Amino acid sequence: MYKTRAVVNNLVPFMPSVAGREKFASWLQSSSRNFSLNRVRWRSTEVSAEPFLNGNSSTYVEEMYNAWLDDPKSVHKSWDTFFRSTAAGRTPGFAYQSPPVLADAGRNHIPISSVVPFITGGSSLGTPVDEKIIDDHLAVQAIIRSYQARGHLVAELDPLGIMYADLHSKISEKLGADIKEKIDARSFPREVVVRQHSHALGERMFTMCKGKRGKGTELLIKKKKRKKEKIRGHHIAKLDPLGIQSADLDERHPPELLYDHYAFASNRPSTTYSKQLQRKVASMTEQEADMDRVFKLPSTTFIGGKEKALPLREILKRLEQVYCRHIGVEFMFINSLEQCNWIRQRMETPGIMRMSENQKRLILARLTRATGFEAFLARKWSSEKRFGLEGCEILIPAMKQVIDKSTELGVESVVIGMPHRGRLNILANVCRKPLESIFTQFAALEAADDGSGDVKYHLGTYIERLNRVTNKNIRLAVVANPSHLEAVDPVVQGKTRAEQFYRGDGEGKKVMSILLHGDAAFCGQGVVYETFHLSDLPDYTTHGTIHIVVNNQIGFTTDPRHSRSSPYCTDVARVVNAPIFHVNSDDPEAVIHVCNVAAEWRSTFHKDVVIDIVSYRRNGHNEIDEPMFTQPLMYSIIKKTKPVIKQYSEMLVKEGVISEEQVKDVAEKYDKICEEAYTNAKKETHIKYKDWLDSPWSGFFEGKDPSKMSPTGVKEDTLLHIGKRFSSPPPNAAEFVIHKGIERILKARMQMVEERQVDWALAEAMAFGSLLKEGIHVRLSGQDVERGTFSHRHHVLHHQKVDRATYKPLCNLYPDQAPYTVCNSSLSEFAVLGFELGFSMTNPNALVCWEAQFGDFNNTAQCIIDQFISSGQAKWVRQSGLVMLLPHGLEGMGPEHSSARLERFLQMSADDPDYFPPESDEFAIRQLHDINWIVANCSTPSNYFHILRRQIALPFRKPLILMTPKSLLRHPEARSSFDEMNDNTEFLRLIPDNGPAASNPENVRKVIFCSGKVYYDLKKARTDSNLDSDIAILRVEQISPFPFDLIKEKCNKYKNAQLVWAQEEHKNQGSWTYVQPRFNTTLNHSRPIKYVGRPTAASPSTGSKMQHLRELNALLEDAMS
Ligand SMILES: Cc1ncc(C[n+]2csc(CCOP(=O)(O)OP(=O)(O)O)c2C)c(N)n1
């Protein structure tokens, strides 16, 4: 509402002048009979002075008014008359005059008479409308809206009934009766049965929202006026310096939710609505008879079904049924009337939650399996950690329902990301992974394949099976993940996006993702937020994710009020306008209903949606933990709480849907299945990690010799063609205005191509372009990658006159080329790197690159690097050819734009420093095969070209960590000839010295090994010192795996020389600590290798340019000495 108002407010000055331009609020202010234009100012209007603006009808009336302001003819004549009258100064009650009947009502032509007479009981032409009746009507509408917006705050969501108490407040005698009973029955000191913050208002507020169903709801609020003003301030704050946006920030506390708040039954003053409205409503509702008065239902509610009007009593009853029972829906913040109405319809339509007997039996059957599975594991492996689902077993029927519904709506493949809780159960009962495979994980068996493996509740899986409910084939992948909660979220999104991309599923109709979360992790981990922000970006969207929170109201041993500051653990989802369905896990049918709605929502709007299953954890954090140490009272309640299976089966027996014998029978049958699988599992002698692979690349490895690599050199014609295309303006250059600076860059590029030369950007374009030609999809993602942080790339040319008109040269190389994706990302490293990793997992025949703005920033994605990229293959036998491009180098730009922390990547390389692998022709490729990732620092464009192409030429996939240059991008010497890239050329792990020193190696007194940009500084210093024949400089381009063989060869060549490792990084950083022991192994400790470089330091680089140069000179002097 505020949003609309603010928009109106902002738009009004630009609207064409129309008769009676009066601010909308003025005619609602009936207390002020003075309608002077100048006196009423939107910007200074307080919310409380605009009572009707909180009601549905006011939205409608406001729409009418806006339309009328725009064009008085666009609304029905009656509205026109009305607005004209109010503009002319008539008071609301007298402003309306019934117009003559008009035929053919247009789009906005709903006559006011269709609203007003209902309220007034009919008014004849010229009869003034009774103001009081309008107020009553609007008050009812306000109540409806309040239930829709805030009903979730009083819904009975918590199966334990301990959710809302506030530790710092005394429990009032006015406690909701059923909560009070619950607490009393268990005879606990009530103050301690506390789980969550009281809503939003902090310690001084105490809210207890509970009531007997159908009788209205009781709310007790104590708040200080000052506090209230503070809270409401955001409604009227002017947040936008440009005045072009608005905020729709809603207060979370719902006094207006409760009908007695409107004083229908008493004269209790309201704190929300104006005194004037309170008086009006109070006078209307003094008598119980008001409850039987019939009110027209606005178009924004569906509680009436086919009824257009209902008695107030019935309205309230239905609203409570919908919004204040076991489902609490948050959706009114969504900025789309269509979407809000869509949800209202699915929640409010009478009978919408009714289930058939078959559906009920299906829920029970699934619940039986979920419960039986945990019970079976607990019986067989009582002291094993399994992070069971007890207390939220309903998750299994919920997941299955989401999948059933989505399959019914066309989805064929679901990618799932989830934490530990209930994972085995999901694998068994949702994915239908053979129970034998799961049970063998409990036995201490040897692995039949390579890798170090992972604990059972982290492993992934991939299953293709028939969905028996929909009779459609479905593919389910659960992505393997580390302990690091939520880190898998962006990986799942990337994998999902890739599947959609390669299937041509541009709208996400065939492939979708489901993300499961724990309550503490969902609100605690920042990557959740970062991932949400990818959800609507053109090159990152997965067209809607269904999030399911297993909200057991505890995180390990920590209560929610100590683990989050937001009222709900799901509030993070509000940023993307996702509807949030809180649902009580003890009401299986309510859970299934919201699952259906969520799946339909995703299928209809292709936007994220959250299901928050409010439940509990029957055991400790894991099965061997003692929860009574820390949550004694909560757990005493849990012990007395009947498992949902029991509650639901009893209910169905009572309803006559199923008999007690049948309940028993279903449970026993499942137990038998488990026993059989258990017996079979015992026969297994080995486990296979491959059985747990989440992304099988069928056909990729078959028939490939793991020791053979395709060539990386490219025909000259191809280089020339790509070079020319990349250097040309758009084909329609006459109309497409490009920037003069870009024209110059393109010209310079063309000149290089004509001279058969490439710089860094051209080499990269040729690597990408040649792969595209070969049918390999290339995706380059990261912050500002389209232009390139250093303005060197320019893969997207922008029309200087037309917004969003762009040209991407690499998309226009060949008619039958593979697609090229280049996309600026959101400003996140964690989520975006995770996303690209996920993308790279789907298709091995794609080059997926992520570029950091500066290499320094990669450490905000450290978890993805450590937990997935470095160790993913070892843990989960999953390969990835992801490329990380990390601008790196000390160039006097200060401590934070200098180091990609090369040393860390090297330290994580699984490359034994003490082991010289057997020498053979396959030395290099074997090393690559055995390593966890490749770390390189190239010094020439051609080597960059080759190493990128090598990612695809390899018969397997390894992540590539590449230190990339900054100043070298434009360094005149950092150029390569086509000769170094065409047929019969390849990536050089080590670039030898090709100068005078190389032709007379015996006389060389010093060999400097180095890597990356420092080579050019050393080379210049050597020439300046006239030492070209005395000193050889060799570049180690691939640092890990270490080129033992080549180092050995070169050291032998320069047998009389002193060996030096020179680097620009500080001694405790860069490559030194990695290369030193490997040099020693290579040389069998027979020749020392000396360090030349900066001393150790805590910070990667000095902040002083002068100090930087001083250090560099010292380094060079030392190297040349
Ligand atoms: C990033 C991260 N920090 C800490 C932990 C340790 N840890 C494991 S489970 C857990 C509690 C998680 O609570 P919640 O998200 O509510 O899920 P639940 O275990 O209750 O299902 C914690 C803190 C972790 N796994 N990951």
PDB file of N, CA, C and O in Angstrom, residues 488-528:
ATOM      1  N   VAL A 488      26.197 -25.860  -0.559  1.00  0.00           N
ATOM      2  CA  VAL A 488      25.815 -26.573  -1.783  1.00  0.00           C
ATOM      3  C   VAL A 488      24.737 -25.818  -2.580  1.00  0.00           C
ATOM      4  O   VAL A 488      24.519 -26.098  -3.753  1.00  0.00           O
ATOM      5  N   ASP A 489      24.098 -24.845  -1.944  1.00  0.00           N
ATOM      6  CA  ASP A 489      22.971 -24.169  -2.614  1.00  0.00           C
ATOM      7  C   ASP A 489      23.337 -23.635  -4.010  1.00  0.00           C
ATOM      8  O   ASP A 489      22.662 -23.942  -4.994  1.00  0.00           O
ATOM      9  N   PRO A 490      24.395 -22.804  -4.099  1.00  0.00           N
ATOM     10  CA  PRO A 490      24.684 -22.276  -5.436  1.00  0.00           C
ATOM     11  C   PRO A 490      25.159 -23.356  -6.397  1.00  0.00           C
ATOM     12  O   PRO A 490      24.956 -23.235  -7.613  1.00  0.00           O
ATOM     13  N   VAL A 491      25.775 -24.396  -5.847  1.00  0.00           N
ATOM     14  CA  VAL A 491      26.257 -25.480  -6.720  1.00  0.00           C
ATOM     15  C   VAL A 491      25.052 -26.155  -7.380  1.00  0.00           C
ATOM     16  O   VAL A 491      25.047 -26.432  -8.585  1.00  0.00           O
ATOM     17  N   VAL A 492      24.036 -26.376  -6.580  1.00  0.00           N
ATOM     18  CA  VAL A 492      22.806 -26.987  -7.104  1.00  0.00           C
ATOM     19  C   VAL A 492      22.190 -26.082  -8.174  1.00  0.00           C
ATOM     20  O   VAL A 492      21.748 -26.547  -9.228  1.00  0.00           O
ATOM     21  N   GLN A 493      22.207 -24.808  -7.903  1.00  0.00           N
ATOM     22  CA  GLN A 493      21.602 -23.877  -8.863  1.00  0.00           C
ATOM     23  C   GLN A 493      22.382 -23.888 -10.176  1.00  0.00           C
ATOM     24  O   GLN A 493      21.794 -23.849 -11.256  1.00  0.00           O
ATOM     25  N   GLY A 494      23.699 -23.927 -10.070  1.00  0.00           N
ATOM     26  CA  GLY A 494      24.516 -23.955 -11.286  1.00  0.00           C
ATOM     27  C   GLY A 494      24.272 -25.228 -12.074  1.00  0.00           C
ATOM     28  O   GLY A 494      24.153 -25.210 -13.301  1.00  0.00           O
ATOM     29  N   LYS A 495      24.191 -26.318 -11.364  1.00  0.00           N
ATOM     30  CA  LYS A 495      23.962 -27.605 -12.029  1.00  0.00           C
ATOM     31  C   LYS A 495      22.582 -27.607 -12.704  1.00  0.00           C
ATOM     32  O   LYS A 495      22.422 -28.073 -13.831  1.00  0.00           O
ATOM     33  N   THR A 496      21.613 -27.060 -11.996  1.00  0.00           N
ATOM     34  CA  THR A 496      20.257 -27.003 -12.546  1.00  0.00           C
ATOM     35  C   THR A 496      20.229 -26.115 -13.793  1.00  0.00           C
ATOM     36  O   THR A 496      19.667 -26.479 -14.823  1.00  0.00           O
ATOM     37  N   ARG A 497      20.855 -24.967 -13.661  1.00  0.00           N
ATOM     38  CA  ARG A 497      20.887 -24.038 -14.790  1.00  0.00           C
ATOM     39  C   ARG A 497      21.531 -24.713 -16.015  1.00  0.00           C
ATOM     40  O   ARG A 497      21.065 -24.573 -17.147  1.00  0.00           O
ATOM     41  N   ALA A 498      22.627 -25.427 -15.756  1.00  0.00           N
ATOM     42  CA  ALA A 498      23.326 -26.082 -16.859  1.00  0.00           C
ATOM     43  C   ALA A 498      22.424 -27.127 -17.511  1.00  0.00           C
ATOM     44  O   ALA A 498      22.343 -27.212 -18.734  1.00  0.00           O
ATOM     45  N   GLU A 499      21.728 -27.886 -16.683  1.00  0.00           N
ATOM     46  CA  GLU A 499      20.828 -28.898 -17.267  1.00  0.00           C
ATOM     47  C   GLU A 499      19.759 -28.236 -18.117  1.00  0.00           C
ATOM     48  O   GLU A 499      19.421 -28.703 -19.195  1.00  0.00           O
ATOM     49  N   GLN A 500      19.239 -27.146 -17.608  1.00  0.00           N
ATOM     50  CA  GLN A 500      18.220 -26.424 -18.377  1.00  0.00           C
ATOM     51  C   GLN A 500      18.822 -25.921 -19.689  1.00  0.00           C
ATOM     52  O   GLN A 500      18.235 -26.051 -20.758  1.00  0.00           O
ATOM     53  N   PHE A 501      20.018 -25.379 -19.574  1.00  0.00           N
ATOM     54  CA  PHE A 501      20.678 -24.789 -20.741  1.00  0.00           C
ATOM     55  C   PHE A 501      20.906 -25.838 -21.830  1.00  0.00           C
ATOM     56  O   PHE A 501      20.579 -25.626 -22.997  1.00  0.00           O
ATOM     57  N   TYR A 502      21.460 -26.967 -21.442  1.00  0.00           N
ATOM     58  CA  TYR A 502      21.814 -27.967 -22.455  1.00  0.00           C
ATOM     59  C   TYR A 502      20.589 -28.700 -22.998  1.00  0.00           C
ATOM     60  O   TYR A 502      20.651 -29.314 -24.048  1.00  0.00           O
ATOM     61  N   ARG A 503      19.504 -28.636 -22.259  1.00  0.00           N
ATOM     62  CA  ARG A 503      18.269 -29.228 -22.782  1.00  0.00           C
ATOM     63  C   ARG A 503      17.441 -28.227 -23.560  1.00  0.00           C
ATOM     64  O   ARG A 503      16.356 -28.546 -24.015  1.00  0.00           O
ATOM     65  N   GLY A 504      17.899 -26.993 -23.594  1.00  0.00           N
ATOM     66  CA  GLY A 504      17.113 -25.952 -24.262  1.00  0.00           C
ATOM     67  C   GLY A 504      15.855 -25.614 -23.487  1.00  0.00           C
ATOM     68  O   GLY A 504      14.849 -25.180 -24.039  1.00  0.00           O
ATOM     69  N   ASP A 505      15.929 -25.836 -22.170  1.00  0.00           N
ATOM     70  CA  ASP A 505      14.767 -25.604 -21.320  1.00  0.00           C
ATOM     71  C   ASP A 505      14.818 -24.163 -20.797  1.00  0.00           C
ATOM     72  O   ASP A 505      15.084 -23.920 -19.625  1.00  0.00           O
ATOM     73  N   GLY A 506      14.564 -23.238 -21.683  1.00  0.00           N
ATOM     74  CA  GLY A 506      14.766 -21.824 -21.372  1.00  0.00           C
ATOM     75  C   GLY A 506      13.857 -21.272 -20.292  1.00  0.00           C
ATOM     76  O   GLY A 506      14.119 -20.209 -19.739  1.00  0.00           O
ATOM     77  N   GLU A 507      12.789 -21.981 -19.984  1.00  0.00           N
ATOM     78  CA  GLU A 507      11.882 -21.462 -18.955  1.00  0.00           C
ATOM     79  C   GLU A 507      11.850 -22.333 -17.710  1.00  0.00           C
ATOM     80  O   GLU A 507      11.013 -22.136 -16.829  1.00  0.00           O
ATOM     81  N   GLY A 508      12.705 -23.310 -17.660  1.00  0.00           N
ATOM     82  CA  GLY A 508      12.743 -24.169 -16.473  1.00  0.00           C
ATOM     83  C   GLY A 508      11.520 -25.054 -16.341  1.00  0.00           C
ATOM     84  O   GLY A 508      11.094 -25.368 -15.234  1.00  0.00           O
ATOM     85  N   LYS A 509      10.964 -25.454 -17.469  1.00  0.00           N
ATOM     86  CA  LYS A 509       9.762 -26.294 -17.394  1.00  0.00           C
ATOM     87  C   LYS A 509      10.103 -27.758 -17.176  1.00  0.00           C
ATOM     88  O   LYS A 509       9.279 -28.528 -16.709  1.00  0.00           O
ATOM     89  N   LYS A 510      11.311 -28.128 -17.557  1.00  0.00           N
ATOM     90  CA  LYS A 510      11.678 -29.546 -17.489  1.00  0.00           C
ATOM     91  C   LYS A 510      12.602 -29.855 -16.307  1.00  0.00           C
ATOM     92  O   LYS A 510      12.631 -30.973 -15.810  1.00  0.00           O
ATOM     93  N   VAL A 511      13.403 -28.891 -15.946  1.00  0.00           N
ATOM     94  CA  VAL A 511      14.389 -29.136 -14.894  1.00  0.00           C
ATOM     95  C   VAL A 511      14.168 -28.128 -13.770  1.00  0.00           C
ATOM     96  O   VAL A 511      13.992 -26.932 -14.029  1.00  0.00           O
ATOM     97  N   MET A 512      14.179 -28.607 -12.560  1.00  0.00           N
ATOM     98  CA  MET A 512      14.020 -27.677 -11.435  1.00  0.00           C
ATOM     99  C   MET A 512      14.917 -28.101 -10.275  1.00  0.00           C
ATOM    100  O   MET A 512      15.418 -29.233 -10.235  1.00  0.00           O
ATOM    101  N   SER A 513      15.095 -27.190  -9.357  1.00  0.00           N
ATOM    102  CA  SER A 513      15.887 -27.527  -8.172  1.00  0.00           C
ATOM    103  C   SER A 513      15.021 -27.439  -6.922  1.00  0.00           C
ATOM    104  O   SER A 513      14.081 -26.638  -6.857  1.00  0.00           O
ATOM    105  N   ILE A 514      15.361 -28.291  -5.974  1.00  0.00           N
ATOM    106  CA  ILE A 514      14.746 -28.204  -4.645  1.00  0.00           C
ATOM    107  C   ILE A 514      15.906 -28.048  -3.661  1.00  0.00           C
ATOM    108  O   ILE A 514      16.868 -28.812  -3.706  1.00  0.00           O
ATOM    109  N   LEU A 515      15.813 -27.052  -2.811  1.00  0.00           N
ATOM    110  CA  LEU A 515      16.845 -26.879  -1.795  1.00  0.00           C
ATOM    111  C   LEU A 515      16.231 -27.081  -0.420  1.00  0.00           C
ATOM    112  O   LEU A 515      15.216 -26.463  -0.086  1.00  0.00           O
ATOM    113  N   LEU A 516      16.868 -27.941   0.348  1.00  0.00           N
ATOM    114  CA  LEU A 516      16.405 -28.171   1.719  1.00  0.00           C
ATOM    115  C   LEU A 516      17.330 -27.430   2.678  1.00  0.00           C
ATOM    116  O   LEU A 516      18.537 -27.343   2.418  1.00  0.00           O
ATOM    117  N   HIS A 517      16.762 -26.943   3.745  1.00  0.00           N
ATOM    118  CA  HIS A 517      17.561 -26.164   4.691  1.00  0.00           C
ATOM    119  C   HIS A 517      17.189 -26.522   6.119  1.00  0.00           C
ATOM    120  O   HIS A 517      16.054 -26.906   6.398  1.00  0.00           O
ATOM    121  N   GLY A 518      18.141 -26.327   7.022  1.00  0.00           N
ATOM    122  CA  GLY A 518      17.822 -26.342   8.448  1.00  0.00           C
ATOM    123  C   GLY A 518      17.460 -24.923   8.838  1.00  0.00           C
ATOM    124  O   GLY A 518      17.899 -23.964   8.188  1.00  0.00           O
ATOM    125  N   ASP A 519      16.692 -24.741   9.890  1.00  0.00           N
ATOM    126  CA  ASP A 519      16.262 -23.385  10.240  1.00  0.00           C
ATOM    127  C   ASP A 519      17.442 -22.505  10.631  1.00  0.00           C
ATOM    128  O   ASP A 519      17.540 -21.354  10.215  1.00  0.00           O
ATOM    129  N   ALA A 520      18.359 -23.057  11.418  1.00  0.00           N
ATOM    130  CA  ALA A 520      19.476 -22.225  11.878  1.00  0.00           C
ATOM    131  C   ALA A 520      20.388 -21.853  10.715  1.00  0.00           C
ATOM    132  O   ALA A 520      20.852 -20.714  10.601  1.00  0.00           O
ATOM    133  N   ALA A 521      20.622 -22.804   9.844  1.00  0.00           N
ATOM    134  CA  ALA A 521      21.531 -22.541   8.729  1.00  0.00           C
ATOM    135  C   ALA A 521      20.895 -21.583   7.721  1.00  0.00           C
ATOM    136  O   ALA A 521      21.576 -20.724   7.156  1.00  0.00           O
ATOM    137  N   PHE A 522      19.615 -21.729   7.499  1.00  0.00           N
ATOM    138  CA  PHE A 522      18.940 -20.921   6.476  1.00  0.00           C
ATOM    139  C   PHE A 522      19.076 -19.431   6.778  1.00  0.00           C
ATOM    140  O   PHE A 522      19.339 -18.624   5.899  1.00  0.00           O
ATOM    141  N   CYS A 523      18.917 -19.098   8.057  1.00  0.00           N
ATOM    142  CA  CYS A 523      19.027 -17.669   8.371  1.00  0.00           C
ATOM    143  C   CYS A 523      20.457 -17.274   8.711  1.00  0.00           C
ATOM    144  O   CYS A 523      20.817 -16.108   8.614  1.00  0.00           O
ATOM    145  N   GLY A 524      21.274 -18.255   9.076  1.00  0.00           N
ATOM    146  CA  GLY A 524      22.618 -17.902   9.531  1.00  0.00           C
ATOM    147  C   GLY A 524      23.654 -17.780   8.438  1.00  0.00           C
ATOM    148  O   GLY A 524      24.560 -16.951   8.526  1.00  0.00           O
ATOM    149  N   GLN A 525      23.532 -18.553   7.403  1.00  0.00           N
ATOM    150  CA  GLN A 525      24.593 -18.600   6.397  1.00  0.00           C
ATOM    151  C   GLN A 525      24.353 -17.577   5.283  1.00  0.00           C
ATOM    152  O   GLN A 525      23.317 -17.599   4.606  1.00  0.00           O
ATOM    153  N   GLY A 526      25.339 -16.729   5.097  1.00  0.00           N
ATOM    154  CA  GLY A 526      25.207 -15.648   4.109  1.00  0.00           C
ATOM    155  C   GLY A 526      25.040 -16.140   2.685  1.00  0.00           C
ATOM    156  O   GLY A 526      24.458 -15.455   1.843  1.00  0.00           O
ATOM    157  N   VAL A 527      25.519 -17.334   2.417  1.00  0.00           N
ATOM    158  CA  VAL A 527      25.442 -17.816   1.037  1.00  0.00           C
ATOM    159  C   VAL A 527      23.984 -18.042   0.612  1.00  0.00           C
ATOM    160  O   VAL A 527      23.667 -18.039  -0.571  1.00  0.00           O
ATOM    161  N   VAL A 528      23.114 -18.196   1.590  1.00  0.00           N
ATOM    162  CA  VAL A 528      21.693 -18.358   1.268  1.00  0.00           C
ATOM    163  C   VAL A 528      21.205 -17.079   0.586  1.00  0.00           C
ATOM    164  O   VAL A 528      20.577 -17.108  -0.471  1.00  0.00           O
TER     165      VAL A 528
END
